[in-house]
PDB file of C-alpha atoms in Angstrom:
ATOM      1  CA  MET A   1       9.840 -14.650   8.119  1.00 91.00           C
ATOM      2  CA  TRP A   2      11.126 -13.437  11.497  1.00 94.00           C
ATOM      3  CA  ASN A   3      14.794 -13.626  12.437  1.00 94.00           C
ATOM      4  CA  ILE A   4      14.525 -13.849  16.209  1.00 94.00           C
ATOM      5  CA  THR A   5      18.229 -13.180  16.843  1.00 94.00           C
ATOM      6  CA  ALA A   6      18.434  -9.972  14.812  1.00 93.00           C
ATOM      7  CA  ASP A   7      14.744  -9.117  15.427  1.00 94.00           C
ATOM      8  CA  VAL A   8      14.098  -8.342  11.783  1.00 94.00           C
ATOM      9  CA  PHE A   9      11.598  -9.477   9.186  1.00 95.00           C
ATOM     10  CA  PHE A  10      12.877 -10.954   5.939  1.00 95.00           C
ATOM     11  CA  PHE A  11      11.527 -12.767   2.903  1.00 94.00           C
ATOM     12  CA  GLN A  12      12.409 -16.330   2.005  1.00 91.00           C
ATOM     13  CA  ILE A  13      11.756 -16.761  -1.711  1.00 90.00           C
ATOM     14  CA  THR A  14      11.250 -20.288  -3.023  1.00 86.00           C
ATOM     15  CA  LEU A  15      10.012 -20.316  -6.590  1.00 85.00           C
ATOM     16  CA  LYS A  16       8.630 -23.713  -7.525  1.00 87.00           C
ATOM     17  CA  ASP A  17       8.794 -24.931 -11.084  1.00 87.00           C
ATOM     18  CA  ARG A  18       5.281 -24.074 -12.205  1.00 90.00           C
ATOM     19  CA  PRO A  19       4.032 -23.857 -15.794  1.00 91.00           C
ATOM     20  CA  THR A  20       3.754 -20.386 -17.281  1.00 91.00           C
ATOM     21  CA  THR A  21      -0.011 -20.595 -17.499  1.00 94.00           C
ATOM     22  CA  ARG A  22      -2.603 -18.357 -15.906  1.00 94.00           C
ATOM     23  CA  ARG A  23      -3.045 -20.961 -13.174  1.00 94.00           C
ATOM     24  CA  GLY A  24       0.680 -21.302 -12.563  1.00 94.00           C
ATOM     25  CA  ILE A  25       1.282 -17.540 -12.506  1.00 94.00           C
ATOM     26  CA  LEU A  26      -1.569 -17.026 -10.036  1.00 94.00           C
ATOM     27  CA  SER A  27      -0.049 -19.683  -7.786  1.00 93.00           C
ATOM     28  CA  THR A  28       3.373 -18.008  -7.929  1.00 93.00           C
ATOM     29  CA  VAL A  29       2.075 -14.509  -7.176  1.00 93.00           C
ATOM     30  CA  ALA A  30      -0.149 -15.766  -4.359  1.00 92.00           C
ATOM     31  CA  SER A  31       2.754 -17.680  -2.770  1.00 91.00           C
ATOM     32  CA  LEU A  32       4.378 -14.418  -1.615  1.00 91.00           C
ATOM     33  CA  TYR A  33       3.312 -13.988   2.005  1.00 91.00           C
ATOM     34  CA  ASP A  34       3.361 -10.277   2.821  1.00 94.00           C
ATOM     35  CA  PRO A  35       0.575  -9.450   5.316  1.00 93.00           C
ATOM     36  CA  LEU A  36       1.974  -5.968   6.055  1.00 95.00           C
ATOM     37  CA  GLY A  37       2.331  -5.053   2.395  1.00 95.00           C
ATOM     38  CA  LEU A  38       6.002  -4.154   2.800  1.00 94.00           C
ATOM     39  CA  VAL A  39       6.762  -5.258  -0.767  1.00 95.00           C
ATOM     40  CA  SER A  40       3.311  -4.609  -2.195  1.00 94.00           C
ATOM     41  CA  SER A  41       4.798  -2.519  -5.010  1.00 92.00           C
ATOM     42  CA  VAL A  42       6.720  -5.594  -6.171  1.00 94.00           C
ATOM     43  CA  ILE A  43       3.731  -7.915  -5.943  1.00 94.00           C
ATOM     44  CA  LEU A  44       1.640  -5.376  -7.862  1.00 95.00           C
ATOM     45  CA  ASN A  45       3.746  -5.949 -10.990  1.00 94.00           C
ATOM     46  CA  GLY A  46       2.998  -9.675 -10.837  1.00 94.00           C
ATOM     47  CA  LYS A  47      -0.705  -8.963 -10.402  1.00 95.00           C
ATOM     48  CA  ARG A  48      -0.664  -6.638 -13.397  1.00 95.00           C
ATOM     49  CA  ILE A  49       0.663  -9.433 -15.625  1.00 95.00           C
ATOM     50  CA  LEU A  50      -2.041 -11.753 -14.320  1.00 94.00           C
ATOM     51  CA  GLN A  51      -4.719  -9.119 -14.912  1.00 94.00           C
ATOM     52  CA  GLU A  52      -3.542  -8.590 -18.478  1.00 94.00           C
ATOM     53  CA  MET A  53      -3.981 -12.309 -19.113  1.00 94.00           C
ATOM     54  CA  CYS A  54      -7.513 -12.119 -17.732  1.00 92.00           C
ATOM     55  CA  ARG A  55      -8.280  -9.073 -19.861  1.00 90.00           C
ATOM     56  CA  ARG A  56      -7.205 -10.913 -23.000  1.00 90.00           C
ATOM     57  CA  GLY A  57      -9.321 -13.942 -22.164  1.00 91.00           C
ATOM     58  CA  VAL A  58      -6.401 -16.321 -21.597  1.00 92.00           C
ATOM     59  CA  GLY A  59      -7.670 -19.646 -20.193  1.00 93.00           C
ATOM     60  CA  TRP A  60      -6.501 -21.118 -16.898  1.00 94.00           C
ATOM     61  CA  ASP A  61      -4.236 -23.643 -18.607  1.00 94.00           C
ATOM     62  CA  ASP A  62      -3.265 -21.594 -21.638  1.00 93.00           C
ATOM     63  CA  THR A  63       0.363 -20.556 -21.913  1.00 92.00           C
ATOM     64  CA  LEU A  64       1.538 -17.002 -21.312  1.00 94.00           C
ATOM     65  CA  PRO A  65       1.282 -14.820 -24.453  1.00 94.00           C
ATOM     66  CA  ASP A  66       4.626 -14.033 -26.072  1.00 94.00           C
ATOM     67  CA  HIS A  67       4.395 -10.279 -25.492  1.00 93.00           C
ATOM     68  CA  LEU A  68       4.082 -10.833 -21.711  1.00 94.00           C
ATOM     69  CA  LYS A  69       6.900 -13.363 -21.364  1.00 94.00           C
ATOM     70  CA  PRO A  70       9.778 -10.823 -21.022  1.00 95.00           C
ATOM     71  CA  ALA A  71       7.993  -8.962 -18.203  1.00 95.00           C
ATOM     72  CA  TRP A  72       7.158 -12.199 -16.367  1.00 95.00           C
ATOM     73  CA  GLU A  73      10.665 -13.641 -16.743  1.00 94.00           C
ATOM     74  CA  GLN A  74      12.227 -10.424 -15.460  1.00 95.00           C
ATOM     75  CA  TRP A  75       9.827 -10.357 -12.482  1.00 95.00           C
ATOM     76  CA  CYS A  76      10.724 -13.938 -11.545  1.00 94.00           C
ATOM     77  CA  ARG A  77      14.439 -13.271 -12.063  1.00 94.00           C
ATOM     78  CA  GLU A  78      14.447 -10.228  -9.765  1.00 94.00           C
ATOM     79  CA  LEU A  79      12.170 -11.689  -7.101  1.00 94.00           C
ATOM     80  CA  PRO A  80      14.991 -13.448  -5.154  1.00 93.00           C
ATOM     81  CA  LEU A  81      16.529 -10.007  -4.533  1.00 95.00           C
ATOM     82  CA  LEU A  82      13.857  -9.554  -1.849  1.00 95.00           C
ATOM     83  CA  GLN A  83      15.849 -11.963   0.316  1.00 94.00           C
ATOM     84  CA  GLU A  84      18.398  -9.183   0.825  1.00 95.00           C
ATOM     85  CA  LEU A  85      15.736  -6.986   2.411  1.00 94.00           C
ATOM     86  CA  LYS A  86      15.872  -6.792   6.223  1.00 94.00           C
ATOM     87  CA  ILE A  87      13.114  -4.895   8.042  1.00 94.00           C
ATOM     88  CA  PRO A  88      13.456  -4.111  11.777  1.00 92.00           C
ATOM     89  CA  ARG A  89      10.439  -5.466  13.640  1.00 92.00           C
ATOM     90  CA  CYS A  90      10.489  -2.765  16.315  1.00 91.00           C
ATOM     91  CA  HIS A  91       9.225   0.691  15.324  1.00 89.00           C
ATOM     92  CA  HIS A  92      11.106   2.216  18.253  1.00 87.00           C
ATOM     93  CA  PRO A  93      14.902   2.043  17.657  1.00 87.00           C
ATOM     94  CA  MET A  94      17.370   1.374  20.448  1.00 85.00           C
ATOM     95  CA  ASN A  95      19.022   4.391  22.115  1.00 87.00           C
ATOM     96  CA  PHE A  96      16.291   6.641  20.720  1.00 90.00           C
ATOM     97  CA  GLY A  97      14.783   7.498  24.083  1.00 88.00           C
ATOM     98  CA  GLU A  98      11.162   7.942  24.996  1.00 88.00           C
ATOM     99  CA  PRO A  99       9.120   9.468  22.139  1.00 90.00           C
ATOM    100  CA  VAL A 100       7.267  12.651  23.057  1.00 92.00           C
ATOM    101  CA  THR A 101       5.350  12.805  19.771  1.00 93.00           C
ATOM    102  CA  VAL A 102       3.848   9.941  17.784  1.00 93.00           C
ATOM    103  CA  GLN A 103       2.441  10.574  14.324  1.00 94.00           C
ATOM    104  CA  LEU A 104       0.870   8.360  11.675  1.00 95.00           C
ATOM    105  CA  HIS A 105       1.243   9.544   8.088  1.00 95.00           C
ATOM    106  CA  HIS A 106      -0.869   7.866   5.404  1.00 96.00           C
ATOM    107  CA  PHE A 107      -0.055   8.445   1.718  1.00 96.00           C
ATOM    108  CA  SER A 108      -2.422   7.447  -1.085  1.00 96.00           C
ATOM    109  CA  ASP A 109      -1.947   7.631  -4.839  1.00 96.00           C
ATOM    110  CA  ALA A 110      -3.294   6.131  -8.045  1.00 96.00           C
ATOM    111  CA  SER A 111      -2.731   5.753 -11.761  1.00 94.00           C
ATOM    112  CA  MET A 112      -4.473   3.932 -14.598  1.00 93.00           C
ATOM    113  CA  LEU A 113      -2.366   0.851 -13.770  1.00 93.00           C
ATOM    114  CA  GLY A 114      -3.028   0.604 -10.032  1.00 95.00           C
ATOM    115  CA  TYR A 115      -3.670   2.376  -6.763  1.00 96.00           C
ATOM    116  CA  GLY A 116      -2.698   2.029  -3.143  1.00 96.00           C
ATOM    117  CA  GLN A 117      -1.411   3.552   0.043  1.00 97.00           C
ATOM    118  CA  CYS A 118       1.429   3.353   2.554  1.00 97.00           C
ATOM    119  CA  SER A 119       1.525   4.278   6.230  1.00 97.00           C
ATOM    120  CA  TYR A 120       4.491   5.485   8.270  1.00 97.00           C
ATOM    121  CA  VAL A 121       4.924   6.021  11.989  1.00 95.00           C
ATOM    122  CA  ARG A 122       6.997   9.086  12.875  1.00 95.00           C
ATOM    123  CA  LEU A 123       8.478   9.310  16.373  1.00 94.00           C
ATOM    124  CA  VAL A 124      10.077  12.424  17.846  1.00 95.00           C
ATOM    125  CA  ASN A 125      12.146  12.137  21.031  1.00 93.00           C
ATOM    126  CA  GLN A 126      12.955  14.710  23.702  1.00 92.00           C
ATOM    127  CA  GLU A 127      15.952  15.948  21.726  1.00 92.00           C
ATOM    128  CA  GLY A 128      13.770  16.725  18.719  1.00 92.00           C
ATOM    129  CA  ARG A 129      15.228  13.869  16.702  1.00 93.00           C
ATOM    130  CA  ALA A 130      12.743  12.100  14.411  1.00 95.00           C
ATOM    131  CA  HIS A 131      12.567   8.477  13.301  1.00 94.00           C
ATOM    132  CA  CYS A 132      10.250   7.199  10.545  1.00 95.00           C
ATOM    133  CA  THR A 133       9.281   3.623   9.768  1.00 94.00           C
ATOM    134  CA  LEU A 134       7.064   2.081   7.118  1.00 95.00           C
ATOM    135  CA  ILE A 135       4.513  -0.018   9.011  1.00 95.00           C
ATOM    136  CA  PHE A 136       1.854  -0.942   6.454  1.00 97.00           C
ATOM    137  CA  ALA A 137       1.067  -0.680   2.757  1.00 97.00           C
ATOM    138  CA  LYS A 138      -1.548  -1.949   0.348  1.00 96.00           C
ATOM    139  CA  SER A 139      -1.688  -1.941  -3.432  1.00 96.00           C
ATOM    140  CA  ARG A 140      -4.271  -3.092  -5.948  1.00 95.00           C
ATOM    141  CA  VAL A 141      -4.417  -3.240  -9.711  1.00 95.00           C
ATOM    142  CA  ALA A 142      -6.818  -0.817 -11.357  1.00 93.00           C
ATOM    143  CA  PRO A 143     -10.161  -2.431 -12.233  1.00 92.00           C
ATOM    144  CA  THR A 144     -10.576  -3.765 -15.750  1.00 87.00           C
ATOM    145  CA  LYS A 145     -13.563  -1.449 -16.197  1.00 87.00           C
ATOM    146  CA  VAL A 146     -11.991   1.859 -17.145  1.00 80.00           C
ATOM    147  CA  ILE A 147     -12.630   4.659 -14.658  1.00 87.00           C
ATOM    148  CA  THR A 148     -11.040   8.085 -14.344  1.00 93.00           C
ATOM    149  CA  VAL A 149      -7.856   8.795 -12.402  1.00 94.00           C
ATOM    150  CA  PRO A 150      -9.689  11.118  -9.932  1.00 94.00           C
ATOM    151  CA  ARG A 151     -12.030   8.252  -9.047  1.00 94.00           C
ATOM    152  CA  LEU A 152      -9.066   5.919  -8.621  1.00 96.00           C
ATOM    153  CA  GLU A 153      -7.429   8.557  -6.389  1.00 96.00           C
ATOM    154  CA  LEU A 154     -10.631   8.650  -4.332  1.00 96.00           C
ATOM    155  CA  THR A 155     -10.654   4.861  -4.072  1.00 96.00           C
ATOM    156  CA  ALA A 156      -7.027   4.945  -2.902  1.00 97.00           C
ATOM    157  CA  ALA A 157      -7.991   7.513  -0.247  1.00 95.00           C
ATOM    158  CA  VAL A 158     -10.703   5.123   0.983  1.00 96.00           C
ATOM    159  CA  VAL A 159      -8.109   2.359   1.314  1.00 97.00           C
ATOM    160  CA  SER A 160      -5.900   4.770   3.261  1.00 96.00           C
ATOM    161  CA  ALA A 161      -8.773   5.722   5.593  1.00 95.00           C
ATOM    162  CA  ASN A 162      -9.590   2.059   6.241  1.00 96.00           C
ATOM    163  CA  VAL A 163      -5.941   1.276   6.984  1.00 96.00           C
ATOM    164  CA  GLY A 164      -5.743   4.256   9.351  1.00 93.00           C
ATOM    165  CA  ALA A 165      -8.778   3.038  11.301  1.00 92.00           C
ATOM    166  CA  ARG A 166      -7.270  -0.437  11.550  1.00 93.00           C
ATOM    167  CA  LEU A 167      -3.875   0.820  12.716  1.00 94.00           C
ATOM    168  CA  ARG A 168      -5.478   2.957  15.429  1.00 90.00           C
ATOM    169  CA  GLU A 169      -7.022  -0.212  16.830  1.00 89.00           C
ATOM    170  CA  GLU A 170      -3.941  -2.410  16.506  1.00 91.00           C
ATOM    171  CA  LEU A 171      -1.177  -0.084  17.706  1.00 89.00           C
ATOM    172  CA  GLU A 172      -0.779   0.541  21.420  1.00 79.00           C
ATOM    173  CA  TYR A 173       0.164   4.224  21.221  1.00 80.00           C
ATOM    174  CA  GLN A 174      -1.919   6.306  23.609  1.00 79.00           C
ATOM    175  CA  GLU A 175      -1.898   9.658  21.804  1.00 84.00           C
ATOM    176  CA  VAL A 176      -1.369   9.723  18.062  1.00 88.00           C
ATOM    177  CA  GLN A 177      -1.406  12.617  15.621  1.00 90.00           C
ATOM    178  CA  GLU A 178      -2.745  11.432  12.284  1.00 92.00           C
ATOM    179  CA  PHE A 179      -2.229  12.860   8.794  1.00 93.00           C
ATOM    180  CA  TYR A 180      -3.573  11.795   5.411  1.00 94.00           C
ATOM    181  CA  TRP A 181      -1.664  12.844   2.314  1.00 94.00           C
ATOM    182  CA  THR A 182      -2.885  12.988  -1.279  1.00 93.00           C
ATOM    183  CA  ASP A 183      -1.716  14.815  -4.378  1.00 91.00           C
ATOM    184  CA  SER A 184      -5.271  15.054  -5.722  1.00 92.00           C
ATOM    185  CA  GLN A 185      -7.079  18.359  -5.297  1.00 91.00           C
ATOM    186  CA  VAL A 186     -10.177  16.646  -6.711  1.00 92.00           C
ATOM    187  CA  VAL A 187     -10.276  14.207  -3.790  1.00 92.00           C
ATOM    188  CA  LEU A 188     -10.030  17.050  -1.285  1.00 90.00           C
ATOM    189  CA  GLY A 189     -12.776  18.844  -3.164  1.00 90.00           C
ATOM    190  CA  TYR A 190     -15.004  15.792  -2.853  1.00 90.00           C
ATOM    191  CA  ILE A 191     -14.343  15.418   0.873  1.00 89.00           C
ATOM    192  CA  ASN A 192     -14.803  19.089   1.776  1.00 87.00           C
ATOM    193  CA  ASN A 193     -17.828  19.755  -0.432  1.00 86.00           C
ATOM    194  CA  GLU A 194     -21.040  19.935   1.594  1.00 81.00           C
ATOM    195  CA  ALA A 195     -23.095  21.850  -0.970  1.00 77.00           C
ATOM    196  CA  ARG A 196     -23.712  19.381  -3.790  1.00 77.00           C
ATOM    197  CA  LYS A 197     -24.825  15.789  -4.087  1.00 84.00           C
ATOM    198  CA  PHE A 198     -22.515  13.330  -5.771  1.00 87.00           C
ATOM    199  CA  HIS A 199     -23.160  10.282  -7.903  1.00 88.00           C
ATOM    200  CA  THR A 200     -23.399   7.018  -5.965  1.00 91.00           C
ATOM    201  CA  PHE A 201     -19.790   5.983  -6.702  1.00 92.00           C
ATOM    202  CA  VAL A 202     -18.348   9.187  -5.262  1.00 92.00           C
ATOM    203  CA  ALA A 203     -20.923   9.639  -2.486  1.00 92.00           C
ATOM    204  CA  ASN A 204     -20.346   6.182  -0.984  1.00 93.00           C
ATOM    205  CA  ARG A 205     -16.583   6.621  -0.883  1.00 94.00           C
ATOM    206  CA  VAL A 206     -16.715  10.143   0.485  1.00 92.00           C
ATOM    207  CA  GLN A 207     -18.978   8.894   3.266  1.00 92.00           C
ATOM    208  CA  GLN A 208     -16.515   6.135   4.166  1.00 93.00           C
ATOM    209  CA  ILE A 209     -13.646   8.627   4.345  1.00 93.00           C
ATOM    210  CA  ARG A 210     -15.622  11.057   6.506  1.00 90.00           C
ATOM    211  CA  GLU A 211     -16.648   8.297   8.894  1.00 90.00           C
ATOM    212  CA  ARG A 212     -13.058   7.170   9.459  1.00 90.00           C
ATOM    213  CA  THR A 213     -11.110  10.430   9.362  1.00 86.00           C
ATOM    214  CA  SER A 214     -11.284  14.083  10.250  1.00 75.00           C
ATOM    215  CA  SER A 215     -11.162  16.671   7.469  1.00 57.00           C
ATOM    216  CA  ASP A 216      -8.461  18.492   9.462  1.00 58.00           C
ATOM    217  CA  HIS A 217      -6.122  15.576   8.767  1.00 57.00           C
ATOM    218  CA  ALA A 218      -6.314  15.744   4.977  1.00 53.00           C
ATOM    219  CA  VAL A 219      -3.387  17.523   3.342  1.00 57.00           C
ATOM    220  CA  ALA A 220      -2.995  18.220  -0.373  1.00 51.00           C
ATOM    221  CA  LEU A 221       0.407  18.174  -2.034  1.00 46.00           C
ATOM    222  CA  HIS A 222       1.084  18.873  -5.682  1.00 40.00           C
ATOM    223  CA  LYS A 223       4.257  16.923  -5.182  1.00 41.00           C
ATOM    224  CA  TYR A 224       5.208  14.794  -2.178  1.00 44.00           C
ATOM    225  CA  GLY A 225       7.959  16.577  -0.318  1.00 44.00           C
ATOM    226  CA  PRO A 226      10.093  15.931   2.764  1.00 42.00           C
ATOM    227  CA  GLU A 227       7.842  17.866   5.152  1.00 45.00           C
ATOM    228  CA  PRO A 228       5.863  14.963   6.674  1.00 42.00           C
ATOM    229  CA  CYS A 229       8.861  12.743   7.280  1.00 37.00           C
TER     230      CYS A 229
END
């Protein structure tokens, strides 16, 4: 929702009384409207519960298994806390002055439970003061077919590259410095390797990343630090 007076985005949570079946849980998770992915990490937990039901072959109208009930009840209980979240709509704060540098920083990461990315805009004014804002994020549950973490990291990097290409089209900044961050040396090895041929899974994703980004923008971090923001 958009509060026009305060010029902030907020979430209005209305949980309907739905049965705790696979169908009802899907309806509840899908009812959260978050096109910018600002609370994608929260929604991911709901999707993980739904995926676990699918993995165990739970029918559409079968009740939630007992071992998943505590996690689902806690998720529903904490969901209204999102109503306290207020997100300024404008990336450019008041009294900040004209930005002399505009940067987009895209972070991607993955685990066996899920993968995703988040994008920040970093503005620097004439006084050298910086301001960072989360502008987009996307998360997905890991596929039911087990694949390695490096491949999930590569898939997350593809999502990040696609988001970067989309943001370049949508934002009206004239000159933007762009950076892609990953903590996976394997992903950087895939992207920078010109000598060997990869299997189809890796080759297709490496091609997508190369088409949408420059290798100069990829930065490896063993641990995310404060440098980019």
